[in-house]
């Protein structure tokens, strides 16, 4: 829940983390948070002062207020167990100002209940103070408050990010050529990127750049195959039958072998659709020599017939020559 927290935790957050650590050490661990009866005794153990608070004068008004701001009744226990310090909050002095702080951060009234239900730690003082620090930082960077507020609404974890960590990521973007104006769409559409470590971000950037390079590489080959007269359906069929074709060089492999097929062998394009493995054979060592043999004998053949056979079978079938089986001689050392 607080894995993205990189600011100094206040007492409320510290006590919550301590409560989670105690729960995790018990049999059942944090899964017990879903069971009110099982977790209640550990809640009292971690926050014994709860026993001195009045049910009628404190707890009931607190629950009623949470319902009033839109938290569903069945979700209140979730908030109280995942962020117990809220149980000590005074409605007028604590809760209302903190909810007002979320509203200042751009949260709509209808969204506030959803946010505190999912991220109740947003009500901690350290988070609210950090919002002002982040806002001041982005103001210096000339990034509009409205853009930052959109980021918070879609990814509230941003509020737990320290300004120093945020600064390192913004600088990382700048090094990659992302201008100030381009930062706005980055922040609003993918705010989770701001929470990454620079090293992790560079690794992701490298993988994306590599994938993009491969994508461009593949697109060039697809365009080439369609440019010579093949349909999309035929190209897809070829790839399904022999996917390595997409890795071959156009200049070194595809173009010269295609030219030989069409101009010298006088074969139609449908031949490579049926047998795309044709491009895997050496033009000079296999395709050209075998074509010469078949042409000299005026034989009809398909590309698969011509190329799929090993040398012995090709000689036997198309040249009518039986290749004797060579039995290796046995030396005296082997016999021994």
Coordinates of C-alpha atoms in Angstrom, one line a residue:
X1 CA 0.0 0.0 0.0
X2 CA 2.8 2.4 0.9
X3 CA 5.5 0.9 -1.3
X4 CA 5.9 4.2 -3.3
X5 CA 6.4 6.3 -0.1
X6 CA 9.7 8.1 -0.3
X7 CA 9.0 11.0 2.1
X8 CA 9.8 11.1 5.8
X9 CA 6.8 9.4 7.4
X10 CA 5.0 11.2 10.2
X11 CA 3.7 9.6 13.4
X12 CA 0.5 8.4 11.8
X13 CA 2.2 6.6 9.0
X14 CA 4.9 5.2 11.3
X15 CA 2.3 3.8 13.7
X16 CA 0.4 2.3 10.7
X17 CA 3.5 0.6 9.4
X18 CA 4.3 -0.7 12.8
X19 CA 0.7 -2.1 13.0
X20 CA 1.2 -3.8 9.7
X21 CA 4.5 -5.3 10.8
X22 CA 2.9 -6.8 13.9
X23 CA 0.1 -8.2 11.8
X24 CA 2.4 -9.7 9.2
X25 CA 4.4 -11.5 12.0
X26 CA 1.2 -13.3 13.1
X27 CA -0.2 -16.4 11.6
X28 CA -2.4 -15.3 8.7
X29 CA -0.4 -12.1 8.2
X30 CA -1.9 -9.1 6.5
X31 CA -4.7 -11.3 5.2
X32 CA -6.3 -10.9 8.7
X33 CA -7.1 -7.2 7.8
X34 CA -10.0 -8.6 5.8
X35 CA -11.4 -10.2 9.0
X36 CA -12.6 -7.6 11.5
X37 CA -12.9 -10.0 14.4
X38 CA -9.4 -11.5 13.9
X39 CA -7.7 -8.1 13.5
X40 CA -9.5 -6.2 16.3
X41 CA -7.4 -7.6 19.1
X42 CA -4.2 -6.6 17.2
X43 CA -5.6 -3.2 16.5
X44 CA -6.2 -2.6 20.3
X45 CA -2.7 -4.0 21.0
X46 CA -1.1 -1.4 18.7
X47 CA -3.5 1.5 19.5
X48 CA -4.6 0.9 23.2
X49 CA -5.8 4.5 23.5
X50 CA -8.8 3.6 21.4
X51 CA -10.3 2.1 24.6
X52 CA -10.6 5.5 26.2
X53 CA -12.5 7.1 23.3
X54 CA -16.3 7.4 23.6
X55 CA -18.4 5.3 21.2
X56 CA -21.3 7.8 21.2
X57 CA -19.3 11.1 21.2
X58 CA -16.4 10.0 18.9
X59 CA -16.7 6.8 16.9
X60 CA -20.4 7.2 15.8
X61 CA -19.9 10.8 14.6
X62 CA -16.7 9.7 12.8
X63 CA -18.5 6.9 11.0
X64 CA -21.5 9.1 10.2
X65 CA -19.1 11.7 8.7
X66 CA -17.4 9.2 6.5
X67 CA -20.7 8.0 5.2
X68 CA -21.7 11.7 4.7
X69 CA -18.7 12.3 2.4
X70 CA -19.6 9.3 0.3
X71 CA -17.7 6.3 1.8
X72 CA -20.0 3.2 1.6
X73 CA -20.9 1.7 4.9
X74 CA -19.2 -1.6 4.1
X75 CA -15.9 0.2 3.2
X76 CA -15.5 2.1 6.5
X77 CA -13.9 -0.8 8.3
X78 CA -11.4 -1.1 5.4
X79 CA -10.3 2.5 5.9
X80 CA -10.1 2.2 9.7
X81 CA -8.0 -1.0 9.5
X82 CA -5.7 0.1 6.8
X83 CA -5.1 3.5 8.3
X84 CA -6.0 3.2 12.1
X85 CA -4.8 6.8 13.1
X86 CA -8.0 8.1 11.4
X87 CA -9.8 6.7 14.5
X88 CA -8.2 9.5 16.6
X89 CA -9.0 12.3 14.2
X90 CA -11.3 15.1 15.2
X91 CA -13.8 15.8 12.5
X92 CA -13.6 19.6 12.6
X93 CA -9.9 20.0 13.4
X94 CA -8.4 17.1 11.4
X95 CA -10.7 15.4 8.9
X96 CA -12.4 18.3 7.3
X97 CA -9.1 20.3 6.7
X98 CA -7.5 17.1 5.3
X99 CA -10.3 16.4 3.0
X100 CA -10.2 20.1 1.9
X101 CA -6.5 19.5 1.2
X102 CA -7.4 16.7 -1.2
X103 CA -9.9 18.9 -2.9
X104 CA -7.2 21.6 -3.3
X105 CA -5.1 18.8 -5.0
X106 CA -7.7 18.6 -7.7
X107 CA -9.9 15.7 -6.4
X108 CA -13.5 16.1 -7.2
X109 CA -16.0 15.8 -4.4
X110 CA -17.3 12.5 -5.9
X111 CA -13.7 11.2 -6.1
X112 CA -12.6 12.0 -2.6
X113 CA -14.5 9.1 -1.0
X114 CA -13.0 6.7 -3.6
X115 CA -9.5 8.0 -3.0
X116 CA -9.6 7.6 0.8
X117 CA -11.2 4.2 0.5
X118 CA -8.4 3.0 -1.6
X119 CA -5.6 5.2 -0.3
X120 CA -6.5 6.3 3.3
X121 CA -2.9 7.2 4.1
X122 CA -3.5 10.3 1.9
X123 CA -5.0 11.8 5.0
X124 CA -1.7 11.8 6.9
X125 CA -0.1 15.2 7.6
X126 CA 3.1 14.3 5.8
X127 CA 1.3 13.5 2.6
X128 CA -0.6 16.8 2.7
X129 CA 2.5 18.8 3.4
X130 CA 4.3 17.0 0.6
X131 CA 1.7 18.1 -1.9
X132 CA 2.6 21.8 -1.2
X133 CA 6.3 21.0 -1.7
X134 CA 5.6 19.1 -5.0
X135 CA 3.4 21.9 -6.2
X136 CA 6.1 24.5 -5.5
X137 CA 8.6 22.3 -7.4
X138 CA 6.4 22.0 -10.5
X139 CA 5.6 25.7 -10.3
X140 CA 9.4 26.4 -10.7
X141 CA 9.4 24.0 -13.6
X142 CA 6.5 25.9 -15.2
X143 CA 4.3 22.9 -15.2
X144 CA 0.7 23.9 -14.5
X145 CA -1.0 22.9 -11.3
X146 CA -3.9 21.5 -13.3
X147 CA -1.6 19.0 -15.0
X148 CA -0.2 17.9 -11.6
X149 CA -3.7 17.6 -10.2
X150 CA -4.7 15.3 -13.1
X151 CA -1.7 13.1 -12.3
X152 CA -2.7 12.9 -8.6
X153 CA -6.3 12.0 -9.5
X154 CA -5.2 9.1 -11.8
X155 CA -2.2 8.0 -9.6
X156 CA -2.4 9.2 -6.0
X157 CA 0.8 7.5 -5.1
X158 CA 2.5 10.6 -6.6
X159 CA 1.7 12.4 -3.3
X160 CA 4.1 10.1 -1.5
X161 CA 7.0 10.9 -3.7
X162 CA 9.7 13.2 -2.3
X163 CA 10.7 16.3 -4.2
X164 CA 14.3 15.0 -4.5
X165 CA 13.2 11.7 -6.1
X166 CA 10.7 13.6 -8.4
X167 CA 13.6 16.0 -9.4
X168 CA 15.8 13.1 -10.3
X169 CA 13.1 11.6 -12.6
X170 CA 12.3 15.0 -14.2
X171 CA 16.0 15.5 -14.9
X172 CA 16.1 12.0 -16.4
X173 CA 13.3 12.9 -18.8
X174 CA 15.2 16.1 -19.8
X175 CA 18.4 14.1 -20.6
X176 CA 16.3 11.9 -22.9
X177 CA 15.1 15.0 -24.8
X178 CA 11.7 15.5 -23.2
X179 CA 11.1 19.2 -23.2
X180 CA 9.1 21.1 -20.6
X181 CA 6.0 21.3 -22.8
X182 CA 6.2 17.5 -23.5
X183 CA 6.4 16.9 -19.7
X184 CA 2.8 17.9 -19.4
X185 CA 1.3 14.9 -21.4
X186 CA 3.8 12.6 -19.7
X187 CA 2.7 13.6 -16.3
X188 CA -1.0 13.5 -17.1
X189 CA -1.1 10.3 -19.0
X190 CA 1.6 8.2 -17.3
X191 CA 2.3 9.7 -13.8
X192 CA 3.5 6.3 -12.5
X193 CA 6.7 7.0 -14.5
X194 CA 7.6 9.7 -12.0
X195 CA 7.8 7.1 -9.2
X196 CA 10.4 4.9 -10.9
X197 CA 14.0 4.9 -10.0
X198 CA 16.2 6.4 -12.8
X199 CA 18.0 3.1 -13.4
X200 CA 14.7 1.2 -13.7
X201 CA 13.4 3.9 -16.0
X202 CA 16.5 3.7 -18.3
X203 CA 16.0 -0.1 -18.4
X204 CA 12.4 0.3 -19.5
X205 CA 13.4 3.0 -22.0
X206 CA 16.1 0.7 -23.5
X207 CA 13.6 -2.2 -23.8
X208 CA 11.0 0.1 -25.5
X209 CA 13.6 1.5 -27.8
X210 CA 14.8 -2.0 -28.7
X211 CA 11.2 -3.1 -29.4
X212 CA 10.5 -0.1 -31.5
X213 CA 13.7 -0.7 -33.5
X214 CA 12.6 -4.3 -34.1
X215 CA 9.1 -3.1 -35.0
X216 CA 10.6 -0.7 -37.6
X217 CA 12.9 -3.5 -38.8
X218 CA 9.9 -5.8 -39.3
X219 CA 7.7 -3.2 -41.0
X220 CA 10.4 -2.5 -43.6
X221 CA 10.4 -6.2 -44.5
X222 CA 6.7 -6.4 -44.6
X223 CA 6.5 -3.4 -46.9
X224 CA 9.1 -4.9 -49.2
X225 CA 7.2 -8.2 -49.5
X226 CA 4.0 -6.4 -50.3
X227 CA 5.7 -4.0 -52.7
X228 CA 6.8 -6.9 -54.9
X229 CA 3.2 -8.0 -55.3
X230 CA 2.2 -10.1 -52.3
X231 CA -1.0 -9.4 -50.5
X232 CA -1.2 -9.0 -46.7
X233 CA -2.9 -12.4 -46.5
X234 CA -0.1 -14.0 -48.4
X235 CA 2.6 -12.3 -46.3
X236 CA 0.9 -13.5 -43.1
X237 CA 0.7 -17.0 -44.5
X238 CA 4.5 -16.9 -45.2
X239 CA 5.3 -15.6 -41.7
X240 CA 3.1 -18.4 -40.1
X241 CA 4.9 -21.0 -42.2
X242 CA 8.4 -19.6 -41.8
X243 CA 8.8 -16.7 -39.3
X244 CA 12.6 -16.3 -39.7
X245 CA 11.9 -14.7 -43.0
X246 CA 11.3 -11.4 -41.1
X247 CA 14.9 -11.5 -39.9
X248 CA 16.6 -11.7 -43.3
X249 CA 18.3 -8.7 -44.9
X250 CA 16.5 -7.3 -47.9
X251 CA 19.7 -6.4 -49.8
X252 CA 21.7 -9.6 -49.0
X253 CA 18.9 -12.2 -48.9
X254 CA 15.4 -11.3 -49.9
X255 CA 16.0 -9.2 -53.0
X256 CA 18.7 -11.3 -54.8
X257 CA 16.8 -14.6 -54.2
X258 CA 13.5 -13.1 -55.3
X259 CA 15.1 -11.7 -58.4
X260 CA 16.6 -15.1 -59.2
X261 CA 13.2 -16.7 -58.7
X262 CA 11.3 -14.4 -60.9
X263 CA 13.8 -13.6 -63.7
X264 CA 16.0 -16.7 -63.9
X265 CA 13.7 -19.5 -62.7
X266 CA 10.6 -17.8 -64.2
X267 CA 8.6 -18.9 -61.1
X268 CA 5.4 -17.1 -59.9
X269 CA 5.2 -15.4 -56.5
X270 CA 2.8 -18.1 -55.3
X271 CA 5.8 -20.5 -55.1
X272 CA 7.4 -18.5 -52.2
X273 CA 4.0 -18.2 -50.5
X274 CA 3.7 -22.0 -50.5
X275 CA 7.4 -22.5 -49.6
X276 CA 8.9 -19.4 -47.9
X277 CA 11.7 -21.5 -46.6
X278 CA 13.2 -20.9 -50.1
X279 CA 14.9 -17.8 -48.6
X280 CA 16.8 -19.9 -46.1
X281 CA 18.9 -21.7 -48.7
X282 CA 22.2 -20.4 -50.1
X283 CA 21.7 -18.9 -53.6
X284 CA 25.2 -19.9 -54.8
X285 CA 25.6 -23.2 -53.0
X286 CA 22.2 -24.8 -53.4
X287 CA 19.5 -22.8 -55.3
X288 CA 21.5 -22.0 -58.4
X289 CA 23.3 -25.4 -58.8
X290 CA 20.1 -27.4 -58.3
X291 CA 18.2 -25.2 -60.7
X292 CA 20.9 -25.7 -63.3
X293 CA 20.6 -29.5 -63.0
X294 CA 16.8 -29.4 -63.3
X295 CA 16.8 -27.0 -66.2
X296 CA 19.3 -29.1 -68.1
X297 CA 17.1 -32.1 -67.7
X298 CA 13.9 -30.1 -68.5
X299 CA 12.2 -31.4 -65.4
X300 CA 9.1 -29.9 -63.8
X301 CA 9.5 -29.2 -60.1
X302 CA 8.3 -27.1 -57.1
X303 CA 10.6 -25.2 -54.8
X304 CA 10.1 -27.7 -52.1
X305 CA 10.9 -30.6 -54.4
X306 CA 14.1 -28.8 -55.5
X307 CA 15.4 -27.7 -52.1
X308 CA 14.0 -29.9 -49.3
X309 CA 15.9 -33.0 -50.3
X310 CA 19.4 -33.8 -49.1
X311 CA 22.2 -34.1 -51.6
X312 CA 22.0 -37.9 -51.9
X313 CA 18.2 -37.9 -52.5
X314 CA 18.4 -35.1 -55.0
X315 CA 21.1 -36.9 -57.0
X316 CA 19.2 -40.2 -56.9
X317 CA 15.8 -38.7 -57.8
X318 CA 16.7 -36.1 -60.4
X319 CA 20.0 -37.4 -61.8
X320 CA 19.2 -41.1 -61.7
X321 CA 22.4 -41.9 -59.9
X322 CA 22.5 -44.3 -57.0
X323 CA 24.9 -43.0 -54.3
X324 CA 26.7 -45.9 -52.7
X325 CA 26.5 -46.2 -49.0
X326 CA 30.0 -45.4 -47.6
X327 CA 30.8 -47.7 -44.7
X328 CA 33.6 -46.3 -42.5
X329 CA 36.6 -48.6 -42.3
X330 CA 37.3 -50.2 -38.9
X331 CA 40.8 -49.7 -37.6
X332 CA 42.6 -52.3 -35.5
X333 CA 42.3 -49.9 -32.6
X334 CA 38.5 -49.7 -33.0
X335 CA 38.2 -53.4 -33.3
X336 CA 40.1 -53.9 -30.1

